Tab-separated table of C-alpha atoms in Angstrom:
chain	number	residue	atom	x	y	z
A	1	MET	CA	1.407	52.884	147.875
A	2	THR	CA	3.342	49.652	148.433
A	3	ILE	CA	6.896	48.642	147.492
A	4	LEU	CA	7.463	45.345	145.690
A	5	LEU	CA	10.434	43.220	146.809
A	6	TRP	CA	11.085	40.514	144.231
A	7	PHE	CA	13.039	37.583	145.682
A	8	ARG	CA	15.222	35.540	143.327
A	9	ARG	CA	18.584	34.094	144.409
A	10	ASP	CA	18.286	35.703	147.851
A	11	LEU	CA	15.796	33.565	149.770
A	12	ARG	CA	16.615	34.993	153.178
A	13	LEU	CA	15.861	38.029	155.324
A	14	GLY	CA	19.192	38.499	157.082
A	15	ASP	CA	22.045	40.335	155.377
A	16	LEU	CA	19.766	41.430	152.510
A	17	PRO	CA	20.507	44.984	151.297
A	18	ALA	CA	17.579	44.929	148.851
A	19	LEU	CA	15.195	44.460	151.779
A	20	LEU	CA	16.597	47.485	153.604
A	21	GLU	CA	16.327	49.569	150.443
A	22	ALA	CA	12.734	48.452	149.829
A	23	ALA	CA	11.794	49.264	153.437
A	24	ALA	CA	13.612	52.614	153.569
A	25	GLY	CA	10.335	54.575	153.538
A	26	ASP	CA	7.094	54.138	155.437
A	27	GLU	CA	5.416	52.039	152.734
A	28	GLN	CA	4.390	48.450	153.204
A	29	VAL	CA	6.494	45.881	151.387
A	30	LEU	CA	5.075	43.016	149.353
A	31	GLY	CA	7.451	40.081	149.148
A	32	CYS	CA	7.074	38.127	145.928
A	33	PHE	CA	8.640	35.147	144.178
A	34	VAL	CA	7.864	34.290	140.555
A	35	LEU	CA	8.101	30.660	139.487
A	36	ASP	CA	9.480	31.008	135.981
A	37	PRO	CA	8.326	28.022	133.850
A	38	VAL	CA	11.602	28.194	131.902
A	39	LEU	CA	13.652	27.690	135.057
A	40	GLU	CA	11.234	25.116	136.460
A	41	ALA	CA	11.616	23.038	133.314
A	42	SER	CA	15.404	23.116	133.511
A	43	ALA	CA	15.636	22.341	137.238
A	44	GLY	CA	15.914	18.763	138.390
A	45	ALA	CA	13.404	17.452	140.899
A	46	ARG	CA	15.805	17.794	143.828
A	47	ARG	CA	16.694	21.384	143.021
A	48	LEU	CA	12.990	22.162	142.710
A	49	GLN	CA	12.399	20.498	146.075
A	50	PHE	CA	15.144	22.562	147.691
A	51	LEU	CA	13.686	25.723	146.174
A	52	GLY	CA	10.242	24.854	147.496
A	53	ASP	CA	11.589	24.126	150.957
A	54	CYS	CA	13.456	27.461	150.940
A	55	LEU	CA	10.305	29.325	149.926
A	56	ARG	CA	8.260	27.663	152.674
A	57	SER	CA	10.896	28.626	155.216
A	58	LEU	CA	10.949	32.216	153.953
A	59	ARG	CA	7.157	32.401	154.002
A	60	ASP	CA	7.062	31.156	157.582
A	61	GLU	CA	9.595	33.793	158.675
A	62	ILE	CA	7.220	36.573	157.586
A	63	ASP	CA	4.080	34.903	158.937
A	64	GLY	CA	2.831	33.649	155.597
A	65	ARG	CA	3.038	37.029	153.858
A	66	LEU	CA	4.919	35.883	150.779
A	67	LEU	CA	3.274	35.909	147.369
A	68	VAL	CA	4.344	33.002	145.183
A	69	THR	CA	3.066	33.219	141.634
A	70	ARG	CA	3.911	31.565	138.326
A	71	GLY	CA	4.541	32.953	134.862
A	72	ARG	CA	6.934	34.954	132.757
A	73	PRO	CA	8.496	37.591	135.024
A	74	GLU	CA	8.131	40.306	132.392
A	75	GLU	CA	4.377	39.745	132.641
A	76	ARG	CA	3.846	38.891	136.300
A	77	ILE	CA	6.069	41.547	137.926
A	78	PRO	CA	4.556	44.534	136.072
A	79	ALA	CA	1.037	43.224	136.738
A	80	ILE	CA	1.690	42.933	140.472
A	81	ALA	CA	3.514	46.276	140.636
A	82	ASN	CA	0.566	47.935	138.910
A	83	ALA	CA	-1.948	46.275	141.233
A	84	ILE	CA	-0.251	47.687	144.336
A	85	ASN	CA	0.726	51.000	142.704
A	86	SER	CA	4.367	50.271	143.495
A	87	ALA	CA	6.825	53.136	143.119
A	88	ALA	CA	9.676	50.692	142.480
A	89	VAL	CA	10.537	47.022	142.277
A	90	HIS	CA	13.531	46.094	144.423
A	91	VAL	CA	15.841	43.161	143.681
A	92	SER	CA	19.312	41.826	144.275
A	93	ALA	CA	21.316	42.095	141.056
A	94	ASP	CA	21.595	39.013	138.826
A	95	PHE	CA	24.680	38.840	136.609
A	96	THR	CA	24.050	35.593	134.707
A	97	PRO	CA	23.300	35.860	130.977
A	98	PHE	CA	19.773	34.530	131.566
A	99	GLY	CA	19.166	36.856	134.512
A	100	ARG	CA	20.386	39.924	132.668
A	101	ARG	CA	18.132	39.221	129.672
A	102	ARG	CA	15.172	38.599	131.980
A	103	ASP	CA	15.723	41.798	133.926
A	104	GLU	CA	16.017	43.853	130.743
A	105	LYS	CA	12.627	42.510	129.658
A	106	VAL	CA	11.096	43.201	133.068
A	107	GLN	CA	12.414	46.764	133.174
A	108	ALA	CA	11.086	47.417	129.674
A	109	ALA	CA	7.683	46.095	130.686
A	110	LEU	CA	7.662	48.175	133.896
A	111	GLY	CA	8.012	51.389	131.947
A	112	ASP	CA	8.529	54.309	134.318
A	113	VAL	CA	8.619	52.060	137.423
A	114	PRO	CA	12.329	51.434	138.154
A	115	LEU	CA	13.769	47.985	138.727
A	116	THR	CA	16.139	48.939	141.542
A	117	THR	CA	19.086	46.621	142.192
A	118	THR	CA	20.872	46.619	145.536
A	119	GLY	CA	23.515	44.077	146.396
A	120	SER	CA	24.224	40.773	144.670
A	121	PRO	CA	24.865	37.113	145.531
A	122	TYR	CA	28.622	37.730	145.629
A	123	LEU	CA	31.228	39.230	147.902
A	124	VAL	CA	32.377	41.390	144.991
A	125	SER	CA	29.938	41.728	142.112
A	126	PRO	CA	31.082	40.758	138.614
A	127	GLY	CA	32.658	43.627	136.739
A	128	ARG	CA	34.233	45.301	139.770
A	129	VAL	CA	37.485	43.368	140.009
A	130	VAL	CA	39.366	44.280	136.831
A	131	LYS	CA	42.896	45.113	135.747
A	132	ASP	CA	44.259	48.645	135.868
A	133	ASP	CA	43.256	49.130	132.238
A	134	GLY	CA	39.666	48.069	132.975
A	135	THR	CA	39.863	44.701	131.238
A	136	PRO	CA	38.756	41.508	133.029
A	137	TYR	CA	41.097	38.964	134.508
A	138	LYS	CA	41.520	35.669	132.666
A	139	VAL	CA	43.574	33.957	135.374
A	140	PHE	CA	42.471	33.330	138.943
A	141	THR	CA	45.659	34.132	140.902
A	142	PRO	CA	45.952	37.834	139.927
A	143	PHE	CA	42.174	38.131	140.225
A	144	PHE	CA	42.431	36.761	143.750
A	145	ARG	CA	45.052	39.339	144.743
A	146	ARG	CA	42.971	42.228	143.414
A	147	TRP	CA	39.785	40.725	144.911
A	148	GLN	CA	41.373	40.751	148.350
A	149	GLU	CA	42.514	44.342	147.892
A	150	HIS	CA	39.013	45.382	146.799
A	151	GLY	CA	37.307	44.034	149.924
A	152	TRP	CA	33.590	43.951	150.650
A	153	ARG	CA	30.946	45.438	152.903
A	154	GLN	CA	29.984	44.158	156.325
A	155	PRO	CA	26.780	42.057	156.528
A	156	ALA	CA	23.624	44.140	156.187
A	157	ARG	CA	21.576	44.439	159.359
A	158	SER	CA	18.253	43.204	158.033
A	159	GLY	CA	15.726	40.681	159.282
A	160	PRO	CA	12.049	39.733	159.429
A	161	ASN	CA	11.152	42.950	161.231
A	162	SER	CA	12.906	45.247	158.759
A	163	ALA	CA	9.697	45.831	156.782
A	164	GLN	CA	5.979	46.231	157.229
A	165	TRP	CA	4.941	43.189	155.215
A	166	LEU	CA	1.790	43.358	153.139
A	167	ASP	CA	-0.427	40.291	153.249
A	168	PRO	CA	-0.811	39.137	149.627
A	169	ALA	CA	-4.373	38.070	150.490
A	170	ALA	CA	-5.210	41.780	150.364
A	171	LEU	CA	-4.505	41.852	146.621
A	172	PRO	CA	-7.118	41.081	143.968
A	173	ALA	CA	-6.784	37.384	143.152
A	174	ALA	CA	-6.598	38.052	139.421
A	175	ALA	CA	-3.573	40.322	139.853
A	176	ALA	CA	-1.776	38.258	142.482
A	177	ALA	CA	-2.483	34.860	140.862
A	178	PRO	CA	-1.034	32.953	143.831
A	179	VAL	CA	0.044	29.337	143.345
A	180	GLU	CA	1.180	26.541	145.606
A	181	ILE	CA	4.888	26.336	146.374
A	182	PRO	CA	6.464	23.378	144.532
A	183	ASP	CA	6.737	20.192	146.537
A	184	PRO	CA	7.886	17.161	144.515
A	185	GLY	CA	7.728	15.102	147.702
A	186	LEU	CA	11.417	14.233	147.830
A	187	ARG	CA	13.420	13.872	151.013
A	188	LEU	CA	16.695	15.776	150.800
A	189	GLU	CA	19.764	15.062	152.894
A	190	LEU	CA	20.429	18.798	153.199
A	191	PRO	CA	17.837	20.878	155.083
A	192	ALA	CA	16.785	24.061	153.279
A	193	GLY	CA	16.061	27.620	154.361
A	194	GLU	CA	17.909	30.441	156.051
A	195	GLY	CA	17.722	28.957	159.530
A	196	ALA	CA	19.196	25.659	158.336
A	197	ALA	CA	21.949	27.506	156.494
A	198	LEU	CA	22.962	29.525	159.551
A	199	ARG	CA	22.900	26.476	161.807
A	200	GLY	CA	24.939	24.436	159.337
A	201	TRP	CA	27.469	27.195	158.931
A	202	ALA	CA	27.853	27.676	162.682
A	203	GLN	CA	28.371	23.961	163.198
A	204	PHE	CA	30.971	23.848	160.433
A	205	CYS	CA	32.888	26.754	161.954
A	206	ASP	CA	32.844	25.135	165.383
A	207	THR	CA	33.814	21.613	164.374
A	208	VAL	CA	35.312	21.421	160.873
A	209	LEU	CA	36.797	24.753	159.791
A	210	ALA	CA	40.130	24.330	161.571
A	211	GLY	CA	40.932	21.206	159.534
A	212	TYR	CA	39.298	22.337	156.305
A	213	ALA	CA	42.500	23.089	154.384
A	214	GLU	CA	43.931	19.653	155.106
A	215	ASP	CA	40.775	17.565	154.757
A	216	ARG	CA	38.576	19.329	152.194
A	217	ASP	CA	39.693	17.009	149.350
A	218	ARG	CA	38.678	13.892	151.277
A	219	PRO	CA	35.226	12.636	150.197
A	220	ASP	CA	35.337	9.966	152.891
A	221	LEU	CA	35.298	12.652	155.593
A	222	ASP	CA	32.630	15.140	156.617
A	223	ALA	CA	35.093	17.944	156.000
A	224	THR	CA	33.315	20.494	153.800
A	225	SER	CA	30.868	23.266	154.617
A	226	ARG	CA	27.961	21.997	152.466
A	227	MET	CA	27.043	25.640	151.870
A	228	SER	CA	27.011	25.383	148.060
A	229	ALA	CA	23.245	24.903	147.750
A	230	HIS	CA	22.595	27.626	150.312
A	231	LEU	CA	24.812	29.999	148.350
A	232	LYS	CA	23.063	29.014	145.134
A	233	PHE	CA	19.635	29.937	146.518
A	234	GLY	CA	20.850	32.772	148.706
A	235	THR	CA	19.710	31.366	152.035
A	236	ILE	CA	23.064	32.623	153.268
A	237	HIS	CA	25.236	35.400	151.838
A	238	PRO	CA	29.009	34.941	151.512
A	239	ARG	CA	29.403	38.169	153.544
A	240	THR	CA	27.862	36.353	156.482
A	241	MET	CA	30.318	33.522	155.996
A	242	VAL	CA	33.464	35.575	155.461
A	243	ALA	CA	32.713	37.587	158.596
A	244	ASP	CA	33.434	34.372	160.522
A	245	LEU	CA	36.662	33.702	158.626
A	246	ASP	CA	38.629	36.602	160.071
A	247	ARG	CA	40.701	34.317	162.241
A	248	PRO	CA	44.154	32.758	161.916
A	249	GLY	CA	44.745	29.383	160.393
A	250	ALA	CA	44.908	27.592	157.060
A	251	GLY	CA	41.267	26.515	157.222
A	252	PRO	CA	39.713	29.999	157.109
A	253	ALA	CA	42.180	31.071	154.411
A	254	ALA	CA	41.348	28.045	152.260
A	255	LEU	CA	37.608	28.636	152.494
A	256	ARG	CA	38.007	32.331	151.737
A	257	ARG	CA	39.881	31.281	148.583
A	258	GLN	CA	36.963	29.066	147.564
A	259	LEU	CA	34.596	32.012	147.919
A	260	ALA	CA	36.968	33.968	145.684
A	261	PHE	CA	36.755	31.218	143.068
A	262	ARG	CA	32.973	31.577	143.169
A	263	ASP	CA	33.268	35.304	142.483
A	264	PHE	CA	35.875	34.655	139.775
A	265	TYR	CA	33.721	32.211	137.834
A	266	ALA	CA	30.742	34.568	138.096
A	267	ALA	CA	32.927	37.329	136.659
A	268	VAL	CA	34.160	35.093	133.837
A	269	LEU	CA	30.592	34.242	132.843
A	270	TYR	CA	29.630	37.909	133.090
A	271	HIS	CA	32.430	39.069	130.794
A	272	TRP	CA	32.242	36.070	128.426
A	273	PRO	CA	28.568	35.018	128.384
A	274	HIS	CA	29.194	32.623	125.484
A	275	SER	CA	31.114	30.424	127.944
A	276	ALA	CA	27.868	29.187	129.470
A	277	TRP	CA	27.745	26.414	126.849
A	278	ARG	CA	30.669	27.069	124.509
A	279	ASN	CA	34.409	26.899	125.045
A	280	TRP	CA	35.785	29.941	126.858
A	281	ASN	CA	38.999	29.315	124.911
A	282	ARG	CA	37.667	29.258	121.367
A	283	ASN	CA	40.805	27.458	120.147
A	284	PHE	CA	39.263	24.368	121.688
A	285	ASP	CA	36.352	24.506	119.260
A	286	ALA	CA	38.558	22.359	117.045
A	287	ILE	CA	39.124	19.609	119.651
A	288	GLU	CA	38.178	16.146	118.464
A	289	THR	CA	35.364	14.628	120.563
A	290	ASP	CA	33.342	11.443	120.217
A	291	THR	CA	29.587	11.818	119.709
A	292	GLY	CA	28.414	8.663	117.938
A	293	ALA	CA	26.412	5.675	119.143
A	294	ASP	CA	29.319	4.155	121.076
A	295	ALA	CA	29.954	7.520	122.746
A	296	ARG	CA	26.307	7.621	123.843
A	297	ARG	CA	26.635	4.112	125.275
A	298	LEU	CA	29.699	5.100	127.300
A	299	PHE	CA	27.931	8.260	128.447
A	300	GLU	CA	25.023	6.233	129.834
A	301	LEU	CA	27.420	3.946	131.713
A	302	TRP	CA	29.137	7.026	133.157
A	303	LYS	CA	25.811	8.513	134.257
A	304	ARG	CA	24.786	5.272	135.973
A	305	GLY	CA	28.141	4.808	137.713
A	306	GLU	CA	28.982	1.604	135.850
A	307	THR	CA	32.405	2.440	134.458
A	308	GLY	CA	34.377	-0.134	136.416
A	309	PHE	CA	36.442	2.601	138.067
A	310	PRO	CA	35.385	2.654	141.750
A	311	ILE	CA	35.885	6.342	142.607
A	312	VAL	CA	34.123	7.429	139.407
A	313	ASP	CA	31.211	5.086	140.013
A	314	ALA	CA	30.916	6.150	143.650
A	315	GLY	CA	30.694	9.802	142.668
A	316	MET	CA	28.155	9.253	139.918
A	317	ARG	CA	25.954	7.148	142.176
A	318	GLN	CA	26.153	9.701	144.982
A	319	LEU	CA	25.076	12.363	142.505
A	320	HIS	CA	22.160	10.343	141.182
A	321	GLN	CA	20.952	9.280	144.616
A	322	THR	CA	21.397	12.545	146.531
A	323	GLY	CA	21.843	15.451	144.101
A	324	PHE	CA	25.276	16.170	145.568
A	325	MET	CA	28.844	15.165	144.815
A	326	HIS	CA	32.020	16.035	146.661
A	327	ASN	CA	34.073	18.648	144.778
A	328	ARG	CA	37.205	16.512	144.418
A	329	VAL	CA	35.092	13.718	142.981
A	330	ARG	CA	33.413	16.185	140.596
A	331	MET	CA	36.863	16.877	139.159
A	332	ILE	CA	37.688	13.161	138.905
A	333	THR	CA	34.421	12.229	137.189
A	334	ALA	CA	34.647	15.235	134.859
A	335	SER	CA	38.218	14.411	133.883
A	336	PHE	CA	37.149	10.834	133.190
A	337	LEU	CA	34.362	11.943	130.865
A	338	VAL	CA	36.439	14.352	128.784
A	339	LYS	CA	39.896	12.701	128.962
A	340	ASP	CA	39.135	8.965	129.175
A	341	LEU	CA	35.874	8.853	127.223
A	342	HIS	CA	36.619	11.862	124.948
A	343	LEU	CA	33.066	13.152	125.219
A	344	PRO	CA	32.024	16.831	124.982
A	345	TRP	CA	32.207	18.568	128.342
A	346	GLN	CA	28.754	20.008	127.648
A	347	TRP	CA	27.231	16.522	127.986
A	348	GLY	CA	28.574	16.181	131.502
A	349	ALA	CA	27.786	19.763	132.459
A	350	ARG	CA	24.172	19.336	131.389
A	351	TRP	CA	23.828	16.107	133.402
A	352	PHE	CA	25.302	17.764	136.477
A	353	MET	CA	22.928	20.718	136.137
A	354	GLU	CA	19.991	18.312	135.929
A	355	GLN	CA	21.071	16.396	139.019
A	356	LEU	CA	22.776	18.855	141.382
A	357	VAL	CA	20.822	20.596	144.118
A	358	ASP	CA	23.537	23.268	144.077
A	359	GLY	CA	23.576	23.518	140.279
A	360	ASP	CA	25.022	26.977	139.573
A	361	MET	CA	25.687	27.966	135.975
A	362	ALA	CA	28.946	29.843	136.539
A	363	ASN	CA	30.481	27.326	138.947
A	364	ASN	CA	29.335	24.254	137.062
A	365	GLN	CA	30.226	25.309	133.529
A	366	HIS	CA	33.612	26.734	134.392
A	367	GLY	CA	34.463	23.876	136.696
A	368	TRP	CA	33.841	21.569	133.748
A	369	GLN	CA	35.920	23.734	131.439
A	370	TRP	CA	38.732	23.755	133.995
A	371	CYS	CA	38.774	19.968	133.750
A	372	ALA	CA	38.395	19.953	129.971
A	373	GLY	CA	41.253	22.420	129.545
A	374	CYS	CA	39.209	24.887	127.513
A	375	GLY	CA	38.536	27.365	130.308
A	376	THR	CA	40.558	29.817	132.374
A	377	ASP	CA	43.824	28.694	133.991
A	378	ALA	CA	43.847	25.864	131.480
A	379	ALA	CA	46.543	23.207	131.741
A	380	PRO	CA	45.036	20.207	129.928
A	381	TYR	CA	48.188	18.092	129.862
A	382	PHE	CA	48.427	18.102	133.632
A	383	ARG	CA	44.789	17.297	134.331
A	384	VAL	CA	44.365	13.798	132.967
A	385	PHE	CA	43.465	12.387	136.352
A	386	ASN	CA	44.229	8.725	136.929
A	387	PRO	CA	41.002	7.632	138.660
A	388	THR	CA	42.646	4.775	140.553
A	389	THR	CA	45.482	6.955	141.835
A	390	GLN	CA	43.049	9.723	142.750
A	391	GLY	CA	40.857	7.248	144.605
A	392	ARG	CA	43.727	5.863	146.662
A	393	LYS	CA	45.002	9.350	147.478
A	394	PHE	CA	41.766	11.014	148.548
A	395	ASP	CA	39.792	7.988	149.797
A	396	PRO	CA	42.716	6.064	151.285
A	397	ASP	CA	40.696	3.483	153.206
A	398	GLY	CA	38.006	3.127	150.546
A	399	ASP	CA	35.192	4.231	152.870
A	400	TYR	CA	33.665	6.602	150.314
A	401	VAL	CA	33.672	3.966	147.587
A	402	ARG	CA	32.178	1.318	149.853
A	403	ARG	CA	29.377	3.652	150.891
A	404	TRP	CA	28.179	4.296	147.347
A	405	VAL	CA	29.215	1.104	145.519
A	406	PRO	CA	27.664	-1.805	147.437
A	407	GLU	CA	29.329	-4.358	145.155
A	408	LEU	CA	32.615	-3.292	146.770
A	409	ALA	CA	31.371	-2.983	150.340
A	410	HIS	CA	33.192	-6.095	151.523
A	411	VAL	CA	36.288	-5.909	149.324
A	412	ALA	CA	39.529	-5.253	151.180
A	413	ASP	CA	40.915	-3.054	148.393
A	414	ALA	CA	37.931	-0.957	147.395
A	415	HIS	CA	39.891	0.787	144.642
A	416	LEU	CA	40.804	-2.558	143.046
A	417	SER	CA	44.349	-1.417	142.442
A	418	LYS	CA	45.685	-4.823	143.477
A	419	ALA	CA	42.744	-6.999	144.502
A	420	GLY	CA	40.622	-9.062	142.144
A	421	ARG	CA	37.318	-7.745	140.812
A	422	PRO	CA	34.288	-9.158	142.693
A	423	PRO	CA	31.388	-10.742	140.814
A	424	GLY	CA	28.713	-8.264	139.794
A	425	TYR	CA	31.015	-5.268	139.455
A	426	PRO	CA	31.779	-4.240	135.863
A	427	VAL	CA	35.170	-4.451	134.249
A	428	PRO	CA	36.671	-1.078	133.253
A	429	ILE	CA	34.956	0.271	130.164
A	430	VAL	CA	38.235	1.748	128.894
A	431	ASP	CA	41.960	1.343	129.448
A	432	HIS	CA	43.065	4.495	131.254
A	433	GLY	CA	46.645	4.383	129.969
A	434	GLN	CA	45.561	4.108	126.361
A	435	GLU	CA	42.912	6.803	126.673
A	436	ARG	CA	45.306	9.162	128.407
A	437	ALA	CA	47.653	8.838	125.454
A	438	GLU	CA	44.747	9.407	123.071
A	439	ALA	CA	43.648	12.507	124.986
A	440	LEU	CA	47.160	13.960	124.778
A	441	ARG	CA	47.265	13.207	121.063
A	442	ARG	CA	44.067	15.181	120.551
A	443	TYR	CA	45.383	18.110	122.577
A	444	ARG	CA	48.625	18.123	120.597
A	445	GLN	CA	46.574	18.462	117.419
A	446	LEU	CA	45.441	21.852	118.705
A	447	GLY	CA	49.039	22.956	118.939
A	448	GLY	CA	48.680	23.466	122.710
């Protein structure tokens, strides 16, 4: 008998409780990853490249003994479990609406073979941090206080040698149905895999963490952890990270708060699954948005980074060229789309999910709704970001803009707040002052 360990958003061997649970007996463990065509179709090329690179790294760590197959999980997992006479299928829990539906189908197809969940991608799994009456939190600050009180386990002591790994070549080819790991052939700026994640995290802690609280909103500086994609694919667990944050200083505290936001948004999506693509605050279903031909034209200019607002264009071009955008700039570009262009936040959220290597449903959708004012902690009147003011504040010397907008590379005032507009760079596609007033008018119509 062999135990099946099904990897999903946990593409690592260290700090992996599901691995320890799968290897608790004397049975061999078959490590497996299922390429779901539904997820492949929705993933951009860069995210698929990062996934492939993570899988190759994981495979190498266990000497090639990783089965990668393709198909609907509710078909492939039971077939493989049956082929190896597995007593159980072990996984890390998935709390997204898609993941929960998938796992229900897989468990139904497995019949008497249990789908055993151990651990999750979060410090505190969704559903555990609730009010005294058992209802979920709608606001981050009280959630954060209770989250800290709840606490979390120490990192699990697992690794490549925690299991006796079964070589998938020993399985009948028809049952295993192995396929090649995806490789779109793209070069990513962020190295993938568990080893890269641990090295990147260690370097951040040694060189950047102390100044993180002060500098994290500066896109012109290398002042963030760049762990978002690694957290998305589980090449590092937040337990591993928070274990290094038990030290004094504003930097560790600020990063711990960001990890709490990640848990909060996962919990919001868990309790309100409709908020994946619809307004968390259903009162905003009545908000007036533009969706006609002119709206589509403005949307295309926004996607290409041709709005005439330097910080917006820099962010959109960074996203398109690298699959990453600094978090402060994500807020600026999102605010511009929903407040200056009056477009549905879902348009922007979908584009981000197509482009981002770290595209995470809970973080992305609720980050967008935070900016749109229709999500938790909503304060729409105070979040009409002035892109020029934001650019000057967080990219004071214009280095970020000059890096991503070559038309402005040699302009003294890269934010064009005072200087003339150079030839070849577009004029602003809207008047920010007028559109801010229009956005407030639309919000007032809701009675908010």
